[in-house]
């Protein structure tokens, strides 16, 4: 194998059959599409190259900067491609959540612009959102930027319709699998692959995986966030299932420890989501119909960048004792029992009892707009604090607020479990507060 350019190595990744002794499915062959073997390390190499390559000659002539709204694998691939062409790369984001990836981007020479966000992700309908405004400014910049626009650019999905999908069909001997399971970030890989598989077999069952609403799985969106993605079309998926960070780590550990695949969390989530779906399917078969079926899931990237992410959630894997309680251990019953207040009730309560108001959103979102007098403790930091025990005096009531009221309800349940007598969650979060006419102040 000889190449003249590293981009020629993108694609043509292996399809690995998972040992049935590992997954335990009786009648389904399960395959992993190993996108971690792409040269820049992920499924996004294909999309990044397909999106950026048509504009490169012009960008090189003008000295434009490559820009993308990404804090992960797309940014990594684009930073490398831009560098190879003598161009700069800027990653625009309102939240860099995985520190190793931020460090890697800096090492690659990327510029990182962390914008204050009113929302936690791009909302094209919100013209006041700094990220949306930035997006519009890029479109009007007259060539200073080469913006790859991964959430809206059809060439993202096309990269997978041209490569990933046909490779799967080829490696299955010219047939589409019966099931295809993929995590959804920009929806590029799942919708591009699904398009090809359906052309071979209109019955293929496509399962999209999104992060559980109150959880974070790096690289994929939750069900609310995914609706804001231009490439997302719900008709592509037979079913959209949530996965938690715990599911992702469980799946990842199986791939790493039993299959020799150095998968990252979303590969683990895809394995977990695939096996869960397929087990239900097998259970639903009235009798063994004697048919063998096949299923494919995508392993998007590698484990190394996520050691901190895993350590935080499973300290015991690194030989450390978990010191206290974690938000992941809160049950749905506890959340249902936690005290949530609507906006009108919260406004009255603040006026009458002056609770400590804790805003769990990112510092950027907080700096842009927050409830007057509130204290900002970003949720990851708050989780660390709570591991050490109750961080507030029991004598002062506490109102917790987050973007939409999901995460704050979990923390309210956890603080209640830790013995706080009066902690409440703002139902609907800062978004409901804003929509309900509550006053917000900026820095
Ligand atoms: C680690 C990881 N997994 C999954 C995905 C989802 O892929 P897509 O954007 O094609 O939906 C991404 C996208 O950035 C990712 O970085």
Tab-separated table of C-alpha atoms and ligand atoms in Angstrom:
chain	number	residue	atom	x	y	z
A	1	UNK	CA	0.000	0.000	0.000
A	2	UNK	CA	1.582	3.222	-1.156
A	3	UNK	CA	0.017	6.655	-1.024
A	4	UNK	CA	1.029	10.164	-1.984
A	5	UNK	CA	-1.440	11.960	0.209
A	6	UNK	CA	-2.924	11.037	3.571
A	7	UNK	CA	-6.440	11.918	2.401
A	8	UNK	CA	-6.261	8.947	-0.010
A	9	UNK	CA	-6.315	6.723	3.089
A	10	UNK	CA	-9.753	7.986	4.146
A	11	UNK	CA	-12.453	5.321	3.886
A	12	UNK	CA	-12.435	1.641	2.994
A	13	UNK	CA	-12.547	0.721	6.660
A	14	UNK	CA	-12.915	-2.870	7.907
A	15	UNK	CA	-16.199	-4.556	8.781
A	16	UNK	CA	-15.589	-6.790	11.798
A	17	UNK	CA	-17.923	-9.610	12.835
A	18	UNK	CA	-18.443	-9.537	16.578
A	19	UNK	CA	-18.020	-12.945	18.196
A	20	UNK	CA	-21.529	-14.281	19.020
A	21	UNK	CA	-20.129	-15.502	22.348
A	22	UNK	CA	-19.754	-11.813	23.263
A	23	UNK	CA	-23.182	-10.472	22.231
A	24	UNK	CA	-25.212	-13.659	22.773
A	25	UNK	CA	-27.652	-13.109	19.875
A	26	UNK	CA	-28.936	-16.411	18.493
A	27	UNK	CA	-29.950	-15.610	14.957
A	28	UNK	CA	-28.279	-12.323	14.069
A	29	UNK	CA	-24.725	-11.732	12.856
A	30	UNK	CA	-23.522	-8.445	14.286
A	31	UNK	CA	-20.823	-6.431	12.502
A	32	UNK	CA	-18.891	-3.336	13.543
A	33	UNK	CA	-17.944	-0.822	10.851
A	34	UNK	CA	-14.575	0.296	12.189
A	35	UNK	CA	-14.457	3.982	11.329
A	36	UNK	CA	-11.774	4.493	13.977
A	37	UNK	CA	-9.301	3.246	11.348
A	38	UNK	CA	-9.641	6.404	9.278
A	39	UNK	CA	-6.332	8.315	9.181
A	40	UNK	CA	-7.432	11.214	11.410
A	41	UNK	CA	-9.165	8.761	13.690
A	42	UNK	CA	-12.894	8.945	13.075
A	43	UNK	CA	-16.004	8.638	10.933
A	44	UNK	CA	-15.835	12.412	10.453
A	45	UNK	CA	-12.734	12.197	8.225
A	46	UNK	CA	-14.978	11.239	5.314
A	47	UNK	CA	-17.414	14.096	5.837
A	48	UNK	CA	-14.688	16.658	6.552
A	49	UNK	CA	-12.782	15.805	3.370
A	50	UNK	CA	-15.903	15.681	1.194
A	51	UNK	CA	-17.158	19.022	2.524
A	52	UNK	CA	-13.887	20.934	2.391
A	53	UNK	CA	-12.212	19.620	-0.775
A	54	UNK	CA	-14.271	21.485	-3.422
A	55	UNK	CA	-13.492	24.848	-1.790
A	56	UNK	CA	-9.792	24.222	-1.124
A	57	UNK	CA	-8.246	25.580	-4.376
A	58	UNK	CA	-10.113	28.865	-3.971
A	59	UNK	CA	-9.356	29.023	-0.244
A	60	UNK	CA	-5.647	28.458	-0.876
A	61	UNK	CA	-5.633	31.272	-3.430
A	62	UNK	CA	-7.375	33.687	-1.072
A	63	UNK	CA	-5.707	32.445	2.114
A	64	UNK	CA	-9.114	31.806	3.690
A	65	UNK	CA	-9.478	30.238	7.095
A	66	UNK	CA	-11.393	26.952	7.361
A	67	UNK	CA	-14.163	27.269	9.952
A	68	UNK	CA	-16.565	24.783	11.487
A	69	UNK	CA	-18.961	24.689	14.422
A	70	UNK	CA	-17.388	21.638	16.021
A	71	UNK	CA	-15.557	20.811	19.181
A	72	UNK	CA	-14.764	17.228	18.245
A	73	UNK	CA	-13.821	14.924	15.431
A	74	UNK	CA	-14.871	17.166	12.525
A	75	UNK	CA	-12.703	19.936	13.936
A	76	UNK	CA	-9.795	17.521	14.317
A	77	UNK	CA	-10.014	16.301	10.704
A	78	UNK	CA	-10.451	19.815	9.329
A	79	UNK	CA	-7.551	21.183	11.381
A	80	UNK	CA	-5.277	18.521	9.882
A	81	UNK	CA	-6.531	19.037	6.327
A	82	UNK	CA	-6.273	22.822	6.639
A	83	UNK	CA	-2.705	22.505	7.943
A	84	UNK	CA	-1.737	20.292	5.017
A	85	UNK	CA	-2.882	23.046	2.663
A	86	UNK	CA	-1.196	25.886	4.504
A	87	UNK	CA	-4.508	27.206	5.823
A	88	UNK	CA	-5.604	28.067	9.341
A	89	UNK	CA	-8.537	26.393	11.042
A	90	UNK	CA	-10.962	27.869	13.525
A	91	UNK	CA	-13.277	25.778	15.679
A	92	UNK	CA	-16.316	27.713	16.835
A	93	UNK	CA	-18.267	26.280	19.713
A	94	UNK	CA	-20.106	27.332	22.797
A	95	UNK	CA	-18.877	24.423	24.832
A	96	UNK	CA	-15.598	22.526	24.762
A	97	UNK	CA	-16.517	19.624	26.983
A	98	UNK	CA	-13.708	17.142	26.374
A	99	UNK	CA	-10.435	18.737	27.507
A	100	UNK	CA	-8.186	16.243	25.698
A	101	UNK	CA	-9.802	17.160	22.376
A	102	UNK	CA	-9.404	20.860	23.087
A	103	UNK	CA	-5.713	20.290	23.845
A	104	UNK	CA	-5.281	18.240	20.695
A	105	UNK	CA	-6.910	20.932	18.566
A	106	UNK	CA	-4.587	23.538	20.056
A	107	UNK	CA	-1.617	21.270	19.373
A	108	UNK	CA	-2.756	20.951	15.765
A	109	UNK	CA	-2.636	24.738	15.496
A	110	UNK	CA	-6.381	25.334	15.580
A	111	UNK	CA	-7.862	28.558	16.832
A	112	UNK	CA	-10.740	27.940	19.207
A	113	UNK	CA	-13.479	30.488	19.555
A	114	UNK	CA	-15.801	29.729	22.432
A	115	UNK	CA	-18.877	31.871	21.981
A	116	UNK	CA	-21.386	32.700	24.642
A	117	UNK	CA	-24.532	30.767	23.724
A	118	UNK	CA	-28.079	31.588	24.727
A	119	UNK	CA	-28.906	28.052	23.865
A	120	UNK	CA	-26.491	25.182	24.361
A	121	UNK	CA	-26.428	24.444	20.649
A	122	UNK	CA	-27.099	26.114	17.345
A	123	UNK	CA	-30.700	27.224	17.075
A	124	UNK	CA	-31.268	28.667	13.594
A	125	UNK	CA	-34.628	30.097	14.690
A	126	UNK	CA	-33.072	32.141	17.502
A	127	UNK	CA	-31.682	35.196	15.765
A	128	UNK	CA	-30.299	36.517	19.056
A	129	UNK	CA	-28.141	33.452	19.681
A	130	UNK	CA	-24.470	34.479	19.257
A	131	UNK	CA	-23.725	31.172	17.564
A	132	UNK	CA	-26.527	31.743	15.045
A	133	UNK	CA	-25.305	35.279	14.431
A	134	UNK	CA	-21.794	33.994	13.882
A	135	UNK	CA	-23.152	31.435	11.447
A	136	UNK	CA	-24.842	34.190	9.449
A	137	UNK	CA	-21.736	36.373	9.518
A	138	UNK	CA	-19.704	33.515	8.019
A	139	UNK	CA	-22.107	33.230	5.106
A	140	UNK	CA	-21.652	36.948	4.427
A	141	UNK	CA	-17.878	37.114	4.912
A	142	UNK	CA	-17.025	37.230	1.194
A	143	UNK	CA	-14.348	34.533	1.102
A	144	UNK	CA	-12.382	35.197	4.306
A	145	UNK	CA	-13.651	31.861	5.570
A	146	UNK	CA	-14.224	28.452	4.088
A	147	UNK	CA	-17.153	27.327	6.214
A	148	UNK	CA	-17.918	23.615	5.890
A	149	UNK	CA	-21.297	23.925	7.650
A	150	UNK	CA	-21.570	20.284	8.784
A	151	UNK	CA	-25.069	20.546	10.271
A	152	UNK	CA	-26.581	21.706	6.986
A	153	UNK	CA	-24.142	20.639	4.251
A	154	UNK	CA	-25.511	17.791	2.079
A	155	UNK	CA	-21.930	16.774	1.269
A	156	UNK	CA	-21.636	15.510	4.859
A	157	UNK	CA	-24.261	12.788	4.303
A	158	UNK	CA	-23.123	12.319	0.671
A	159	UNK	CA	-19.670	11.233	1.881
A	160	UNK	CA	-21.311	8.269	3.603
A	161	UNK	CA	-23.666	7.547	0.696
A	162	UNK	CA	-20.599	7.390	-1.570
A	163	UNK	CA	-18.296	5.463	0.788
A	164	UNK	CA	-19.475	4.030	4.095
A	165	UNK	CA	-22.790	2.627	2.807
A	166	UNK	CA	-21.465	0.954	-0.386
A	167	UNK	CA	-18.525	-0.520	1.560
A	168	UNK	CA	-20.935	-2.189	3.998
A	169	UNK	CA	-22.988	-3.656	1.149
A	170	UNK	CA	-19.830	-4.845	-0.629
A	171	UNK	CA	-18.433	-6.497	2.504
A	172	UNK	CA	-21.726	-8.285	3.153
A	173	UNK	CA	-21.471	-9.885	-0.288
A	174	UNK	CA	-23.673	-7.373	-2.139
A	175	UNK	CA	-26.530	-7.321	0.392
A	176	UNK	CA	-27.702	-4.672	2.793
A	177	UNK	CA	-27.949	-5.725	6.447
A	178	UNK	CA	-31.377	-6.204	8.020
A	179	UNK	CA	-30.524	-3.699	10.774
A	180	UNK	CA	-28.341	-0.611	10.878
A	181	UNK	CA	-27.629	1.163	14.154
A	182	UNK	CA	-25.805	4.493	14.436
A	183	UNK	CA	-25.355	7.366	16.839
A	184	UNK	CA	-26.700	10.720	15.643
A	185	UNK	CA	-24.620	13.890	15.861
A	186	UNK	CA	-25.007	15.825	12.632
A	187	UNK	CA	-26.993	12.838	11.261
A	188	UNK	CA	-24.586	12.734	8.286
A	189	UNK	CA	-23.337	9.162	8.740
A	190	UNK	CA	-26.667	7.583	9.666
A	191	UNK	CA	-28.692	9.268	6.913
A	192	UNK	CA	-26.009	8.826	4.202
A	193	UNK	CA	-25.550	5.123	4.965
A	194	UNK	CA	-29.313	4.539	5.336
A	195	UNK	CA	-29.919	5.999	1.871
A	196	UNK	CA	-27.651	3.376	0.277
A	197	UNK	CA	-28.870	0.454	2.369
A	198	UNK	CA	-32.509	1.255	1.590
A	199	UNK	CA	-31.731	1.276	-2.137
A	200	UNK	CA	-30.648	-2.368	-1.707
A	201	UNK	CA	-33.267	-3.356	0.827
A	202	UNK	CA	-36.196	-0.957	1.489
A	203	UNK	CA	-37.016	-2.951	4.651
A	204	UNK	CA	-33.730	-2.307	6.446
A	205	UNK	CA	-34.461	-1.284	10.017
A	206	UNK	CA	-32.476	1.867	10.846
A	207	UNK	CA	-32.081	2.725	14.530
A	208	UNK	CA	-30.740	6.159	15.510
A	209	UNK	CA	-29.208	6.632	18.941
A	210	UNK	CA	-29.287	9.928	20.812
A	211	UNK	CA	-28.013	10.861	24.246
A	212	UNK	CA	-30.456	10.581	27.115
A	213	UNK	CA	-31.869	14.059	27.775
A	214	UNK	CA	-30.088	14.638	31.035
A	215	UNK	CA	-26.831	13.026	30.013
A	216	UNK	CA	-23.770	13.764	27.893
A	217	UNK	CA	-22.206	11.385	25.370
A	218	UNK	CA	-19.475	13.269	23.473
A	219	UNK	CA	-20.167	13.438	19.724
A	220	UNK	CA	-23.912	12.880	19.790
A	221	UNK	CA	-26.915	15.037	20.505
A	222	UNK	CA	-29.964	14.531	22.647
A	223	UNK	CA	-33.449	14.263	21.176
A	224	UNK	CA	-34.188	17.988	21.585
A	225	UNK	CA	-30.850	19.125	20.185
A	226	UNK	CA	-31.029	16.796	17.208
A	227	UNK	CA	-34.197	18.485	15.960
A	228	UNK	CA	-32.156	21.636	15.374
A	229	UNK	CA	-29.829	19.872	12.945
A	230	UNK	CA	-30.506	20.718	9.298
A	231	UNK	CA	-29.566	17.239	8.039
A	232	UNK	CA	-31.767	15.425	10.560
A	233	UNK	CA	-34.830	13.823	8.985
A	234	UNK	CA	-36.887	11.683	11.396
A	235	UNK	CA	-38.204	9.642	8.440
A	236	UNK	CA	-34.736	8.072	8.065
A	237	UNK	CA	-35.104	6.136	11.326
A	238	UNK	CA	-37.514	3.362	12.229
A	239	UNK	CA	-36.765	4.184	15.808
A	240	UNK	CA	-34.764	6.712	17.817
A	241	UNK	CA	-33.508	5.312	21.124
A	242	UNK	CA	-31.792	7.127	23.974
A	243	UNK	CA	-28.472	5.969	25.421
A	244	UNK	CA	-26.870	7.096	28.672
A	245	UNK	CA	-23.184	7.660	29.365
A	246	UNK	CA	-23.341	4.488	31.458
A	247	UNK	CA	-24.648	2.501	28.476
A	248	UNK	CA	-21.908	3.999	26.289
A	249	UNK	CA	-19.177	3.076	28.772
A	250	UNK	CA	-20.575	-0.444	29.264
A	251	UNK	CA	-20.623	-1.002	25.498
A	252	UNK	CA	-17.166	0.501	25.122
A	253	UNK	CA	-15.743	-1.786	27.804
A	254	UNK	CA	-17.145	-4.818	25.996
A	255	UNK	CA	-15.607	-3.735	22.689
A	256	UNK	CA	-12.290	-2.907	24.324
A	257	UNK	CA	-11.927	-5.823	26.704
A	258	UNK	CA	-13.599	-8.617	24.765
A	259	UNK	CA	-13.313	-7.709	21.086
A	260	UNK	CA	-9.937	-5.950	20.952
A	261	UNK	CA	-11.525	-2.847	19.433
A	262	UNK	CA	-10.212	0.429	20.912
A	263	UNK	CA	-13.593	2.118	20.575
A	264	UNK	CA	-14.602	5.481	22.023
A	265	UNK	CA	-17.874	6.068	23.905
A	266	UNK	CA	-20.141	6.461	20.871
A	267	UNK	CA	-18.918	3.164	19.410
A	268	UNK	CA	-19.768	1.670	22.789
A	269	UNK	CA	-23.168	3.366	22.732
A	270	UNK	CA	-23.807	1.973	19.252
A	271	UNK	CA	-22.841	-1.561	20.347
A	272	UNK	CA	-25.007	-1.267	23.463
A	273	UNK	CA	-27.962	0.193	21.524
A	274	UNK	CA	-27.632	-2.434	18.784
A	275	UNK	CA	-27.572	-5.411	21.165
A	276	UNK	CA	-30.473	-3.990	23.205
A	277	UNK	CA	-32.566	-3.487	20.067
A	278	UNK	CA	-31.691	-6.866	18.566
A	279	UNK	CA	-32.384	-8.773	21.785
A	280	UNK	CA	-35.860	-7.244	21.890
A	281	UNK	CA	-36.296	-8.199	18.267
A	282	UNK	CA	-35.276	-11.811	18.907
A	283	UNK	CA	-37.520	-11.952	21.970
A	284	UNK	CA	-40.408	-10.738	19.812
A	285	UNK	CA	-39.974	-13.487	17.211
A	286	UNK	CA	-42.711	-15.979	17.952
A	287	UNK	CA	-40.591	-18.944	16.954
A	288	UNK	CA	-37.181	-19.360	15.455
A	289	UNK	CA	-37.978	-18.881	11.755
A	290	UNK	CA	-34.629	-20.408	10.783
A	291	UNK	CA	-33.466	-17.230	9.058
A	292	UNK	CA	-30.122	-15.636	9.775
A	293	UNK	CA	-30.177	-11.884	9.838
A	294	UNK	CA	-27.388	-9.338	9.902
A	295	UNK	CA	-26.871	-6.039	11.672
A	296	UNK	CA	-24.220	-3.325	11.395
A	297	UNK	CA	-23.261	-0.600	13.851
A	298	UNK	CA	-20.620	2.114	13.542
A	299	UNK	CA	-17.569	2.489	15.761
A	300	UNK	CA	-16.984	6.193	15.236
A	301	UNK	CA	-13.661	6.842	16.935
A	302	UNK	CA	-11.033	5.744	19.448
A	303	UNK	CA	-10.913	5.624	23.216
A	304	UNK	CA	-7.792	7.630	24.045
A	305	UNK	CA	-9.346	11.111	24.058
A	306	UNK	CA	-12.015	10.068	26.530
A	307	UNK	CA	-10.025	8.776	29.482
A	308	UNK	CA	-10.976	11.820	31.575
A	309	UNK	CA	-14.630	11.420	30.589
A	310	UNK	CA	-14.591	7.776	31.706
A	311	UNK	CA	-12.565	8.472	34.870
A	312	UNK	CA	-15.128	11.009	36.004
A	313	UNK	CA	-17.981	8.558	35.599
A	314	UNK	CA	-16.214	5.330	36.640
A	315	UNK	CA	-13.344	6.237	38.971
A	316	UNK	CA	-13.165	2.622	40.091
A	317	UNK	CA	-11.907	1.619	36.619
A	318	UNK	CA	-8.791	3.660	37.370
A	319	UNK	CA	-8.287	2.213	40.800
A	320	UNK	CA	-9.884	5.150	42.625
A	321	UNK	CA	-12.715	4.919	45.080
A	322	UNK	CA	-15.878	6.820	44.240
A	323	UNK	CA	-16.044	9.323	47.064
A	324	UNK	CA	-19.700	10.019	47.129
A	325	UNK	CA	-22.916	10.205	45.278
A	326	UNK	CA	-23.201	10.822	41.574
A	327	UNK	CA	-26.033	12.238	39.524
A	328	UNK	CA	-25.913	9.096	37.367
A	329	UNK	CA	-27.103	7.079	40.361
A	330	UNK	CA	-30.350	9.081	40.682
A	331	UNK	CA	-33.380	6.978	39.765
A	332	UNK	CA	-36.402	8.128	37.746
A	333	UNK	CA	-38.539	7.751	40.895
A	334	UNK	CA	-36.268	10.097	42.801
A	335	UNK	CA	-36.443	12.621	39.955
A	336	UNK	CA	-40.249	12.347	39.889
A	337	UNK	CA	-40.356	13.025	43.635
A	338	UNK	CA	-37.981	16.011	43.503
A	339	UNK	CA	-39.685	19.348	43.949
A	340	UNK	CA	-40.037	21.285	40.673
A	341	UNK	CA	-41.475	24.788	40.545
A	342	UNK	CA	-42.991	26.532	37.565
A	343	UNK	CA	-41.804	30.008	36.630
A	344	UNK	CA	-44.578	31.896	38.434
A	345	UNK	CA	-44.030	29.879	41.621
A	346	UNK	CA	-40.269	30.323	41.424
A	347	UNK	CA	-40.591	34.088	40.998
A	348	UNK	CA	-42.781	34.305	44.087
A	349	UNK	CA	-40.473	32.044	46.067
A	350	UNK	CA	-37.416	34.114	45.140
A	351	UNK	CA	-39.217	37.330	46.190
A	352	UNK	CA	-40.455	35.871	49.488
A	353	UNK	CA	-37.751	33.445	50.681
A	354	UNK	CA	-34.631	34.522	48.779
A	355	UNK	CA	-33.359	30.997	48.064
A	356	UNK	CA	-29.838	30.524	46.765
A	357	UNK	CA	-30.326	30.319	42.984
A	358	UNK	CA	-27.737	28.079	41.296
A	359	UNK	CA	-27.477	28.183	37.513
A	360	UNK	CA	-25.926	24.971	36.146
A	361	UNK	CA	-25.399	26.120	32.551
A	362	UNK	CA	-22.080	26.888	30.861
A	363	UNK	CA	-20.281	30.104	31.870
A	364	UNK	CA	-20.942	31.476	28.389
A	365	UNK	CA	-24.671	30.938	28.550
A	366	UNK	CA	-24.670	32.386	32.079
A	367	UNK	CA	-22.616	35.428	31.056
A	368	UNK	CA	-25.063	36.162	28.245
A	369	UNK	CA	-28.215	36.020	30.385
A	370	UNK	CA	-29.052	34.800	33.880
A	371	UNK	CA	-31.429	35.277	36.784
A	372	UNK	CA	-30.267	38.277	38.783
A	373	UNK	CA	-28.330	37.270	41.893
A	374	UNK	CA	-27.858	33.664	40.797
A	375	UNK	CA	-24.617	31.788	41.231
A	376	UNK	CA	-23.096	29.938	38.253
A	377	UNK	CA	-21.717	26.480	38.952
A	378	UNK	CA	-21.441	24.590	35.670
A	379	UNK	CA	-22.972	21.126	35.974
A	380	UNK	CA	-19.725	19.121	35.641
A	381	UNK	CA	-18.180	21.164	38.459
A	382	UNK	CA	-21.334	20.851	40.505
A	383	UNK	CA	-21.152	17.085	40.127
A	384	UNK	CA	-17.590	17.170	41.486
A	385	UNK	CA	-18.712	19.298	44.427
A	386	UNK	CA	-21.560	16.956	45.253
A	387	UNK	CA	-19.198	13.970	45.254
A	388	UNK	CA	-17.634	15.531	48.339
A	389	UNK	CA	-21.037	15.775	50.097
A	390	UNK	CA	-23.691	18.456	50.420
A	391	UNK	CA	-22.104	21.721	49.243
A	392	UNK	CA	-24.684	24.089	50.837
A	393	UNK	CA	-25.942	24.872	54.262
A	394	UNK	CA	-29.185	23.055	55.083
A	395	UNK	CA	-30.604	26.275	56.485
A	396	UNK	CA	-30.963	28.098	53.177
A	397	UNK	CA	-33.369	26.931	50.481
A	398	UNK	CA	-31.874	26.288	47.041
A	399	UNK	CA	-33.355	26.729	43.565
A	400	UNK	CA	-31.486	24.921	40.773
A	401	UNK	CA	-31.754	26.039	37.149
A	402	UNK	CA	-30.397	24.510	33.931
A	403	UNK	CA	-31.289	24.999	30.240
A	404	UNK	CA	-34.578	23.062	30.200
A	405	UNK	CA	-35.098	21.763	33.730
A	406	UNK	CA	-33.947	18.168	33.164
A	407	UNK	CA	-30.543	18.228	34.756
A	408	UNK	CA	-31.594	20.512	37.609
A	409	UNK	CA	-34.349	18.024	38.527
A	410	UNK	CA	-31.743	15.252	38.801
A	411	UNK	CA	-29.501	17.396	40.995
A	412	UNK	CA	-32.480	18.440	43.132
A	413	UNK	CA	-33.204	14.735	43.678
A	414	UNK	CA	-29.565	14.069	44.542
A	415	UNK	CA	-29.318	16.971	47.021
A	416	UNK	CA	-32.564	15.799	48.614
A	417	UNK	CA	-31.054	12.337	48.999
A	418	UNK	CA	-28.002	13.945	50.613
A	419	UNK	CA	-30.279	15.501	53.224
A	420	UNK	CA	-31.025	19.027	52.017
A	421	UNK	CA	-34.493	19.875	53.374
A	422	UNK	CA	-35.605	22.387	50.735
A	423	UNK	CA	-34.086	22.161	47.280
A	424	UNK	CA	-36.186	22.753	44.186
A	425	UNK	CA	-35.715	22.671	40.444
A	426	UNK	CA	-36.911	25.338	38.005
A	427	UNK	CA	-39.326	23.465	35.711
A	428	UNK	CA	-38.523	24.109	32.045
A	429	UNK	CA	-35.249	25.784	33.032
A	430	UNK	CA	-33.953	29.149	31.896
A	431	UNK	CA	-35.766	28.712	28.586
A	432	UNK	CA	-39.144	28.562	30.400
A	433	UNK	CA	-38.098	31.445	32.639
A	434	UNK	CA	-37.323	33.570	29.563
A	435	UNK	CA	-40.496	32.507	27.741
A	436	UNK	CA	-42.555	33.100	30.879
A	437	UNK	CA	-41.425	36.727	31.008
A	438	UNK	CA	-38.935	36.259	33.879
A	439	UNK	CA	-36.274	38.941	34.036
A	440	UNK	CA	-32.776	37.981	32.867
A	441	UNK	CA	-29.653	40.082	33.173
A	442	UNK	CA	-26.333	39.917	31.313
A	443	UNK	CA	-22.827	40.526	32.589
B	1	LIG	C1	-17.459	10.413	18.369
B	1	LIG	C2	-18.617	10.644	17.450
B	1	LIG	N1	-19.566	9.731	17.370
B	1	LIG	C3	-20.644	9.908	16.599
B	1	LIG	C4	-20.806	11.022	15.830
B	1	LIG	C5	-22.050	11.175	15.009
B	1	LIG	O1	-21.860	11.180	13.642
B	1	LIG	P1	-22.738	12.094	12.680
B	1	LIG	O2	-22.280	13.515	12.857
B	1	LIG	O3	-22.434	11.581	11.313
B	1	LIG	O4	-24.182	11.934	13.055
B	1	LIG	C6	-19.830	12.003	15.884
B	1	LIG	C7	-19.991	13.239	15.149
B	1	LIG	O5	-19.313	14.207	15.344
B	1	LIG	C8	-18.710	11.810	16.711
B	1	LIG	O6	-17.733	12.735	16.800
